[in-house]
Coordinates of C-alpha atoms in Angstrom, one line a residue:
F1 CA 62.0 -29.9 139.7
F2 CA 59.1 -30.0 142.2
V3 CA 58.0 -26.6 140.8
L4 CA 58.3 -27.8 137.2
D5 CA 56.2 -30.8 138.1
D6 CA 53.5 -28.6 139.6
L7 CA 53.6 -26.2 136.5
R8 CA 52.9 -29.0 134.0
R9 CA 49.7 -29.8 135.8
R10 CA 48.3 -26.3 135.3
P11 CA 46.3 -25.2 132.2
P12 CA 48.4 -24.5 129.1
T13 CA 48.2 -20.7 129.3
V14 CA 51.9 -20.0 128.7
E15 CA 54.4 -21.1 126.2
C16 CA 57.6 -21.0 128.1
A17 CA 59.0 -21.3 131.7
V18 CA 62.0 -19.5 133.1
T19 CA 63.6 -21.2 136.2
A20 CA 65.9 -19.5 138.6
S21 CA 67.8 -20.6 141.6
I22 CA 70.2 -18.8 144.0
A23 CA 73.1 -20.5 145.7
P24 CA 76.2 -19.6 147.8
G25 CA 78.3 -17.2 145.9
L26 CA 75.9 -15.3 145.6
A27 CA 75.2 -17.0 142.3
M28 CA 72.0 -17.2 140.2
E29 CA 71.5 -19.9 137.7
G30 CA 68.5 -20.4 135.4
D31 CA 67.1 -22.1 132.4
I32 CA 64.5 -21.3 129.8
F33 CA 62.1 -24.1 128.7
K34 CA 59.6 -24.3 125.9
I35 CA 56.5 -26.0 127.4
C36 CA 55.4 -28.9 125.3
H37 CA 51.6 -29.0 125.4
G38 CA 51.1 -31.5 122.6
D39 CA 48.0 -29.7 121.2
G40 CA 48.8 -27.9 118.0
E41 CA 51.8 -26.0 116.6
M42 CA 53.8 -23.8 119.0
D43 CA 56.5 -21.2 118.3
T44 CA 60.0 -22.6 118.2
A45 CA 62.1 -22.6 121.3
E46 CA 64.5 -20.2 119.6
G47 CA 61.6 -17.8 118.9
V48 CA 60.6 -17.9 122.5
V49 CA 64.1 -17.1 123.6
R50 CA 64.5 -14.3 121.2
R51 CA 61.3 -12.6 122.4
I52 CA 62.6 -12.8 126.0
L53 CA 65.9 -11.4 125.0
E54 CA 64.3 -8.5 123.1
Q55 CA 62.5 -7.5 126.3
R56 CA 65.3 -8.1 128.8
D57 CA 66.8 -4.6 128.8
E58 CA 63.7 -3.0 130.3
H59 CA 63.5 -5.6 133.1
M60 CA 67.2 -6.0 134.0
P61 CA 69.4 -3.5 136.0
S62 CA 71.8 -1.6 133.7
H63 CA 74.8 -2.8 135.7
F64 CA 73.9 -6.5 135.4
P65 CA 76.3 -8.2 132.9
L66 CA 74.4 -10.2 130.2
P67 CA 76.0 -12.7 127.9
P68 CA 75.7 -12.4 124.1
A69 CA 72.3 -13.4 122.8
V70 CA 73.5 -16.5 120.9
P71 CA 70.8 -19.1 120.4
M72 CA 71.8 -22.7 121.3
R73 CA 72.2 -25.1 118.4
Y74 CA 73.6 -28.6 118.8
T75 CA 76.7 -28.9 116.7
L76 CA 77.4 -31.8 114.4
E77 CA 81.2 -31.7 115.1
N78 CA 82.8 -33.8 117.8
P79 CA 84.2 -31.9 120.8
H80 CA 88.0 -31.4 121.0
I81 CA 90.5 -30.9 123.8
L82 CA 92.0 -27.5 122.9
G83 CA 94.4 -26.8 125.7
I84 CA 95.9 -28.6 128.7
G85 CA 97.6 -27.2 131.9
T86 CA 99.1 -28.7 135.0
A87 CA 100.4 -27.5 138.3
N88 CA 102.0 -29.0 141.4
P89 CA 103.1 -27.5 144.7
E90 CA 106.8 -26.9 145.0
N91 CA 107.4 -29.2 148.0
A92 CA 108.8 -32.5 146.9
I93 CA 108.3 -35.7 148.9
P94 CA 110.9 -38.3 148.0
T95 CA 109.3 -41.7 148.4
L96 CA 112.0 -43.4 150.4
E97 CA 112.1 -40.4 152.8
A98 CA 108.3 -40.6 153.2
A99 CA 108.6 -44.3 154.1
D100 CA 111.1 -43.5 156.8
G101 CA 108.8 -40.8 158.1
M102 CA 105.9 -43.2 158.4
I103 CA 108.1 -45.8 160.1
N104 CA 109.2 -43.2 162.6
F105 CA 105.6 -42.1 163.1
Y106 CA 104.5 -45.7 164.0
R107 CA 107.7 -46.6 165.8
E108 CA 105.9 -47.6 169.0
S109 CA 103.6 -50.1 167.2
I110 CA 105.1 -51.0 163.8
T111 CA 106.8 -54.4 163.6
E112 CA 110.1 -55.0 161.8
K113 CA 108.2 -57.1 159.1
E114 CA 105.9 -54.2 158.5
A115 CA 108.7 -51.7 158.3
R116 CA 110.6 -53.9 155.8
R117 CA 107.4 -54.2 153.7
L118 CA 106.9 -50.4 153.7
R119 CA 110.4 -49.9 152.5
R120 CA 109.9 -52.5 149.8
I121 CA 106.8 -50.7 148.6
A122 CA 108.7 -47.5 148.5
K123 CA 111.4 -49.1 146.3
T124 CA 109.1 -50.9 143.9
C125 CA 106.0 -48.6 143.5
G126 CA 107.5 -46.8 140.6
I127 CA 107.3 -43.4 142.2
D128 CA 110.4 -41.3 142.7
Q129 CA 108.6 -38.5 144.5
R130 CA 105.3 -36.7 144.9
R131 CA 104.4 -33.1 145.7
S132 CA 102.6 -31.6 148.7
V133 CA 101.4 -28.2 149.8
F134 CA 103.3 -28.8 153.0
P135 CA 107.1 -29.6 153.2
L136 CA 107.9 -33.2 154.3
Q137 CA 109.4 -32.0 157.6
E138 CA 106.2 -30.0 158.4
L139 CA 104.1 -33.1 157.6
N140 CA 106.3 -35.2 159.9
E141 CA 106.0 -32.6 162.7
M142 CA 102.2 -32.6 162.3
G143 CA 102.2 -36.3 162.7
A144 CA 104.4 -36.2 165.8
D145 CA 102.2 -33.6 167.4
Y146 CA 99.1 -35.7 166.7
Q147 CA 100.8 -38.8 168.1
R148 CA 101.4 -36.9 171.3
G149 CA 97.8 -35.8 171.4
E150 CA 98.8 -32.1 170.8
G151 CA 98.1 -31.6 167.1
D152 CA 94.8 -31.0 165.3
L153 CA 94.4 -33.3 162.3
S154 CA 90.6 -33.2 162.3
F155 CA 88.6 -33.1 159.1
E156 CA 87.8 -29.5 159.8
R157 CA 91.4 -28.5 160.0
R158 CA 92.2 -30.5 156.8
N159 CA 89.4 -28.8 155.0
E160 CA 90.6 -25.4 156.1
A161 CA 94.0 -26.3 154.6
Y162 CA 92.2 -27.3 151.4
L163 CA 90.4 -23.9 151.2
Q164 CA 93.7 -22.2 151.8
Y165 CA 95.8 -23.9 149.2
A166 CA 93.5 -25.5 146.6
P167 CA 92.1 -22.4 144.8
G168 CA 95.6 -21.0 144.0
L169 CA 96.8 -24.3 142.7
A170 CA 93.6 -24.7 140.6
V171 CA 93.9 -21.2 139.2
A172 CA 97.6 -21.9 138.2
A173 CA 96.6 -25.1 136.2
A174 CA 93.6 -23.3 134.6
S175 CA 95.8 -20.3 133.6
K176 CA 98.2 -22.7 131.9
A177 CA 95.4 -24.4 130.1
L178 CA 94.0 -21.1 128.8
S179 CA 97.5 -20.1 127.6
D180 CA 97.9 -23.4 125.9
W181 CA 94.5 -23.0 124.2
G182 CA 95.4 -19.5 123.0
G183 CA 91.9 -18.1 123.3
R184 CA 90.5 -15.2 125.3
A185 CA 89.6 -15.9 128.9
S186 CA 86.3 -14.0 128.4
D187 CA 85.4 -16.6 125.8
I188 CA 85.1 -19.4 128.4
T189 CA 81.4 -20.0 128.9
H190 CA 81.4 -22.8 131.4
V191 CA 83.8 -24.0 134.2
I192 CA 83.6 -27.5 135.7
G193 CA 85.4 -28.1 139.0
V194 CA 86.4 -31.7 140.0
T195 CA 87.6 -32.7 143.4
C196 CA 87.3 -35.4 146.1
T197 CA 89.7 -34.3 148.7
G198 CA 88.0 -31.1 149.9
L199 CA 84.4 -30.0 150.6
I200 CA 83.9 -26.3 150.0
V201 CA 80.8 -24.3 149.1
P202 CA 80.9 -22.7 146.7
G203 CA 83.0 -25.2 144.9
I204 CA 86.5 -24.9 143.4
E205 CA 85.1 -23.8 140.0
Y206 CA 83.7 -20.6 141.7
H207 CA 87.2 -19.8 142.9
V208 CA 88.7 -20.4 139.5
I209 CA 86.1 -18.0 137.9
Q210 CA 87.1 -15.4 140.5
G211 CA 90.8 -16.0 140.3
L212 CA 90.9 -15.8 136.5
G213 CA 88.6 -12.8 136.3
L214 CA 86.1 -14.6 134.1
P215 CA 82.7 -13.0 133.3
L216 CA 80.2 -13.2 136.1
T217 CA 77.9 -14.9 133.7
T218 CA 80.2 -17.9 133.3
Q219 CA 78.2 -21.1 134.0
R220 CA 79.6 -23.6 136.5
L221 CA 79.3 -27.2 137.5
S222 CA 80.8 -29.1 140.5
I223 CA 81.7 -32.7 140.2
T224 CA 82.7 -34.1 143.6
L225 CA 83.6 -37.3 145.4
M226 CA 84.0 -39.4 142.2
G227 CA 87.5 -40.4 143.2
C228 CA 90.2 -41.2 140.7
F229 CA 87.9 -41.3 137.7
G230 CA 86.7 -37.8 138.2
G231 CA 88.9 -36.5 135.4
C232 CA 87.2 -38.8 132.9
S233 CA 83.8 -37.7 134.3
G234 CA 84.8 -34.0 133.9
L235 CA 85.7 -34.5 130.2
K236 CA 82.5 -36.4 129.6
A237 CA 80.4 -33.6 131.0
A238 CA 82.4 -30.9 129.2
A239 CA 82.0 -32.8 125.9
A240 CA 78.2 -32.9 126.4
I241 CA 78.1 -29.1 127.0
A242 CA 80.5 -28.4 124.1
A243 CA 78.2 -30.4 121.8
Q244 CA 75.3 -28.1 122.6
S245 CA 76.8 -25.1 120.7
S246 CA 79.9 -24.1 118.9
S247 CA 79.9 -21.0 121.0
H248 CA 80.6 -23.0 124.2
R249 CA 84.1 -23.2 125.5
V250 CA 84.4 -25.3 128.7
L251 CA 87.2 -25.2 131.2
V252 CA 87.5 -28.3 133.4
V253 CA 89.7 -28.0 136.5
C254 CA 90.7 -30.9 138.7
C255 CA 92.4 -30.1 142.0
E256 CA 93.3 -32.6 144.7
L257 CA 95.3 -32.3 147.9
C258 CA 95.7 -35.9 148.8
T259 CA 98.6 -35.5 151.2
I260 CA 96.3 -33.7 153.7
S261 CA 93.1 -35.6 153.2
S262 CA 93.9 -39.1 154.5
A263 CA 93.1 -40.0 158.0
M264 CA 96.0 -40.6 160.4
A265 CA 95.5 -43.7 162.4
T266 CA 97.1 -44.1 165.8
E267 CA 98.0 -47.7 165.0
V268 CA 99.5 -49.3 162.0
H269 CA 96.9 -49.4 159.2
T270 CA 98.1 -51.2 156.0
D271 CA 95.9 -49.3 153.6
Q272 CA 97.0 -46.0 155.0
L273 CA 100.6 -47.1 154.6
I274 CA 100.0 -47.8 151.0
A275 CA 98.3 -44.4 150.5
S276 CA 101.2 -42.7 152.1
M277 CA 103.5 -44.0 149.3
L278 CA 101.1 -43.4 146.4
F279 CA 99.1 -40.1 146.6
G280 CA 100.3 -36.6 146.0
D281 CA 98.9 -33.1 145.4
G282 CA 98.3 -31.5 142.1
A283 CA 95.9 -29.7 139.8
S284 CA 95.2 -30.0 136.1
A285 CA 92.9 -28.4 133.5
I286 CA 91.6 -28.7 130.0
V287 CA 89.7 -26.5 127.6
V288 CA 87.0 -28.3 125.5
G289 CA 85.0 -27.0 122.6
S290 CA 83.3 -27.9 119.3
G291 CA 83.8 -26.1 116.0
I292 CA 87.5 -25.2 115.6
R293 CA 88.0 -21.4 115.4
A294 CA 90.4 -19.8 112.9
C295 CA 91.8 -16.3 113.1
S296 CA 89.9 -13.9 110.9
T297 CA 91.6 -11.3 108.6
T298 CA 89.9 -8.5 110.4
G299 CA 90.9 -9.5 113.9
S300 CA 87.4 -9.1 115.2
N301 CA 86.1 -11.3 118.0
D302 CA 82.4 -10.6 118.2
M303 CA 80.7 -14.0 118.8
S304 CA 77.2 -12.5 118.6
S305 CA 77.5 -11.2 115.0
S306 CA 80.4 -12.1 112.7
N307 CA 81.8 -15.3 114.3
E308 CA 85.3 -14.0 113.6
Y309 CA 88.1 -14.6 116.0
S310 CA 91.5 -13.1 116.8
Y311 CA 93.1 -16.5 117.5
T312 CA 93.4 -19.9 115.9
E313 CA 92.6 -23.0 117.9
R314 CA 94.8 -26.0 117.5
P315 CA 93.0 -29.2 118.6
I316 CA 95.0 -31.8 120.6
Y317 CA 92.5 -34.6 121.0
E318 CA 89.1 -35.3 119.5
F319 CA 86.5 -36.7 121.8
L320 CA 84.7 -39.8 120.3
K321 CA 82.9 -41.7 123.0
S322 CA 82.7 -42.1 126.8
G323 CA 81.9 -45.2 128.8
S324 CA 81.4 -46.3 132.4
C325 CA 81.2 -49.7 134.0
I326 CA 80.7 -50.8 137.6
I327 CA 82.4 -54.1 138.3
P328 CA 79.9 -56.3 140.1
N329 CA 80.4 -57.3 143.7
T330 CA 83.4 -55.0 144.3
L331 CA 82.0 -52.2 146.4
H332 CA 84.0 -53.3 149.4
M333 CA 87.3 -53.3 147.5
M334 CA 88.0 -49.6 147.3
G335 CA 86.5 -47.2 149.8
W336 CA 86.9 -43.6 151.0
D337 CA 85.0 -43.3 154.2
L338 CA 84.7 -39.9 155.8
S339 CA 85.6 -39.7 159.5
T340 CA 86.2 -36.9 162.0
N341 CA 89.9 -37.6 161.3
G342 CA 89.9 -37.4 157.5
W343 CA 89.3 -39.9 154.8
E344 CA 89.8 -43.5 155.8
I345 CA 91.0 -45.5 152.8
T346 CA 90.2 -49.1 151.9
L347 CA 92.3 -50.8 149.2
S348 CA 91.7 -54.5 148.5
Q349 CA 94.5 -56.8 147.3
D350 CA 92.1 -58.0 144.6
I351 CA 91.7 -54.7 142.8
T352 CA 94.4 -55.4 140.2
R353 CA 92.9 -58.8 139.2
Q354 CA 89.4 -57.3 138.8
L355 CA 90.7 -54.5 136.6
G356 CA 92.8 -56.8 134.6
D357 CA 90.0 -59.2 134.0
T358 CA 87.5 -56.6 132.9
I359 CA 89.6 -54.0 130.9
C360 CA 89.3 -55.9 127.6
S361 CA 85.6 -56.2 127.6
F362 CA 85.2 -52.5 128.6
T363 CA 87.6 -51.4 125.8
D364 CA 85.9 -53.6 123.2
T365 CA 82.5 -52.2 124.0
L366 CA 83.7 -48.5 124.0
V367 CA 85.7 -48.8 120.8
R368 CA 82.9 -50.7 119.0
D369 CA 80.2 -48.2 120.1
A370 CA 82.4 -45.3 119.0
L371 CA 83.7 -46.5 115.6
A372 CA 81.1 -49.2 114.6
P373 CA 77.9 -48.4 116.4
N374 CA 75.8 -50.7 114.1
N375 CA 78.2 -53.6 114.6
T376 CA 76.8 -56.1 117.1
S377 CA 79.4 -58.8 116.6
G378 CA 81.9 -59.7 119.3
G379 CA 81.0 -58.7 122.8
P380 CA 83.1 -59.4 125.9
T381 CA 86.6 -60.8 125.4
S382 CA 86.9 -64.4 124.6
S383 CA 88.0 -67.1 127.0
S384 CA 91.4 -67.2 125.1
Q385 CA 91.9 -63.6 125.9
Q386 CA 90.9 -64.1 129.5
Q387 CA 93.6 -66.7 129.8
Q388 CA 96.1 -63.9 129.1
Q389 CA 95.3 -62.2 132.3
P390 CA 98.2 -61.9 134.7
Q391 CA 98.3 -64.3 137.7
Q392 CA 99.4 -61.9 140.5
Q393 CA 100.9 -63.1 143.7
H394 CA 100.1 -61.0 146.8
E395 CA 100.9 -61.1 150.5
T396 CA 98.1 -62.3 152.7
T397 CA 97.7 -58.9 154.4
S398 CA 95.1 -56.6 152.7
G399 CA 95.8 -53.6 150.6
G400 CA 99.0 -54.6 148.8
A401 CA 97.6 -54.9 145.3
A402 CA 95.9 -51.5 145.1
G403 CA 98.7 -50.3 142.9
A404 CA 101.6 -49.6 145.1
G405 CA 103.8 -52.3 143.7
D406 CA 103.6 -54.6 146.7
S407 CA 103.4 -57.8 144.7
D408 CA 105.6 -60.0 142.5
Q409 CA 106.2 -58.4 139.2
P410 CA 103.8 -59.9 136.6
Q411 CA 105.3 -61.5 133.5
A412 CA 106.3 -59.1 130.7
A413 CA 103.5 -58.4 128.2
G414 CA 104.0 -60.3 125.0
G415 CA 102.4 -62.2 122.2
A416 CA 99.9 -61.1 119.7
A417 CA 97.6 -58.3 121.0
P418 CA 94.0 -59.2 121.3
R419 CA 91.7 -57.5 118.7
C420 CA 88.6 -55.6 119.3
P421 CA 85.3 -57.4 118.2
A422 CA 85.1 -56.1 114.6
A423 CA 88.2 -56.9 112.5
A424 CA 88.0 -53.4 110.9
L425 CA 88.4 -51.7 114.3
P426 CA 91.8 -50.8 115.7
S427 CA 93.6 -53.4 117.8
Y428 CA 94.8 -52.7 121.3
S429 CA 98.3 -52.2 119.9
D430 CA 97.0 -49.6 117.4
M431 CA 96.0 -47.3 120.3
M432 CA 97.9 -45.3 122.8
W433 CA 96.9 -45.9 126.4
P434 CA 96.8 -42.8 128.6
L435 CA 95.7 -44.6 131.8
H436 CA 95.2 -43.1 135.2
P437 CA 98.3 -44.2 137.1
G438 CA 96.5 -45.7 140.0
G439 CA 99.7 -47.7 140.9
M440 CA 102.3 -49.8 139.2
A441 CA 100.5 -53.1 139.8
I442 CA 97.3 -51.8 138.1
I443 CA 99.3 -50.5 135.1
E444 CA 101.1 -53.8 134.7
A445 CA 97.9 -55.8 135.0
I446 CA 96.4 -53.9 132.1
E447 CA 99.5 -54.1 130.1
V448 CA 99.5 -57.9 130.3
A449 CA 95.8 -58.2 129.7
C450 CA 95.9 -56.1 126.5
G451 CA 99.4 -57.0 125.3
L452 CA 100.8 -53.5 125.6
D453 CA 104.4 -52.3 125.4
P454 CA 105.2 -50.5 128.7
D455 CA 107.9 -48.6 126.8
F456 CA 105.4 -47.3 124.3
H457 CA 101.7 -47.7 124.9
T458 CA 101.7 -46.8 128.6
K459 CA 105.0 -44.8 128.6
S460 CA 103.3 -41.5 129.4
T461 CA 101.3 -43.1 132.3
R462 CA 104.5 -44.6 133.8
H463 CA 106.3 -41.3 133.5
V464 CA 103.7 -39.3 135.4
L465 CA 103.5 -42.0 138.1
K466 CA 107.3 -41.8 138.5
Q467 CA 107.4 -38.0 138.6
V468 CA 104.4 -37.0 140.7
G469 CA 102.6 -40.2 141.8
N470 CA 98.8 -40.5 141.9
M471 CA 97.0 -37.2 142.3
S472 CA 93.5 -38.7 142.1
S473 CA 91.0 -37.2 139.6
G474 CA 93.2 -34.9 137.5
T475 CA 96.2 -37.3 137.1
V476 CA 94.9 -38.5 133.8
Y477 CA 95.1 -35.0 132.4
F478 CA 98.8 -35.0 133.3
V479 CA 99.1 -38.2 131.3
L480 CA 97.4 -36.6 128.3
D481 CA 99.8 -33.7 128.5
E482 CA 102.8 -36.1 128.6
L483 CA 101.4 -38.2 125.8
R484 CA 101.3 -35.4 123.3
K485 CA 105.0 -34.7 123.9
M486 CA 105.9 -38.1 122.3
P487 CA 107.3 -38.0 118.7
R488 CA 104.4 -37.5 116.3
D489 CA 105.6 -40.1 113.9
K490 CA 105.5 -42.8 116.6
L491 CA 102.0 -42.2 117.9
K492 CA 99.0 -44.3 117.1
P493 CA 95.8 -42.5 115.9
Y494 CA 93.6 -43.4 118.9
A495 CA 94.0 -43.0 122.7
M496 CA 92.2 -45.2 125.2
M497 CA 91.9 -42.9 128.2
A498 CA 90.8 -44.9 131.3
S499 CA 90.5 -44.3 135.0
F500 CA 89.5 -46.4 138.0
G501 CA 87.9 -45.5 141.3
P502 CA 85.5 -46.5 144.0
G503 CA 82.7 -48.7 143.1
L504 CA 84.8 -50.5 141.8
T505 CA 84.3 -48.5 138.6
T506 CA 86.1 -48.0 135.3
E507 CA 85.4 -44.9 133.3
G508 CA 87.0 -44.2 130.0
N509 CA 86.9 -41.9 126.9
L510 CA 88.0 -42.9 123.5
L511 CA 90.0 -40.1 121.9
K512 CA 91.5 -39.5 118.5
I513 CA 94.9 -37.9 118.5
C514 CA 94.7 -34.9 116.1
G515 CA 97.0 -34.9 113.2
I516 CA 97.8 -38.6 113.3
A517 CA 96.6 -40.5 110.2
E518 CA 95.2 -44.1 110.5
R519 CA 97.1 -46.8 108.7
G520 CA 95.1 -48.0 105.8
R521 CA 92.6 -45.2 106.1
Q522 CA 92.3 -41.7 104.9
P523 CA 93.6 -39.0 107.3

């Protein structure tokens, strides 16, 4: 960018600029720009690119793989999720056994009250088990060695474990997404890697490209340290890339090894106890693209000429709009602080109230902007809707409300569901709610705030939480995968995909479930 800034100050003697950078991999990335001089007519950007492509053979080594010379044109069609894949390690960690392991680990310092509280969290958190790259017995042995001052649980050792196990798990999820999509792996043009539990360079997306044998010209992007809303961020980025051209097919891969990332304190730490019941390991992936491809009669698959394909894509979700909102004055409520001993977690007991109080206004704005962008009526939820927020009761110690179920159960959701600002827009009950399962208390707070049926609107969220727990960024893709398994005649046409993470931040994407007609509207 410094070089581009310097270039624009030079006399306008050239019409285009080609940038190139080299990074670990060894990987080269570059962009072609048309220089806008603002003094008369210039050739089109497409014309500039074509002339460069015409001359490239005499300048490039014959062994260098070049992508098809397809000019970029922004598509008018919305991006779609075309395939979903998930993967978990085989080692199951039953929640009650994990609680006993933590109590044993802190046996020299934990009080009877704290032990009872931990067992209560294990019973009420809504999680039967989680998965880990290490067996529970091995995790317990690591903790025991560390407690005796003999084990190595440094961040360096944890990161080595991430590099050892994460690529394989990510490739497994990505492979399932490609199979679900049905297209050719060589048609993937971009790979986006998402993680917050490991720091490796090059990133997880590089290892996915290598593991799947994708073309060396596959473009890549790394999204790191976004926390639990990284999956929503990954979809948002993929949708933007897919909208650039119908030739783009974007693979997004989230991979998190939460069970080996959290710091192990030598004394009882409430937030670490909560995390020990909540977080698990897993990977998930989606394929995103615009312009649905249909199988041709000839079976050809030459993107650069005929645009004919040997496969037919079956869209799952249509991407309509993304949104993001930082909740004011909440930075201290959720933290992931890097230490020499791993990630130190901060979880405030006020998180559930903050999310419950703001989810309605966030949803109202996102739905209105997506379906009625010229409608300026409404705005944030009314005071009457605010009164529907759950009044949570928490213990005085910090950390209980961050979603682990360490609070009195809120009253069951009921009454008429609040409506979005414009009467013509779908109500909250007219949408499915594939939420990031940050914890049972968070799910319940949103159910009460929006008048949702836990046995219907958030059923897929609760199921994922129960089966595999919270796997940070990619968990919401597990929920999308589970949602599509519900009976088609029961589903609502829209899906409010939302995740929550450090900041305190809410990120969401409004989706349309493909093949579901809206009541009172044309399919």
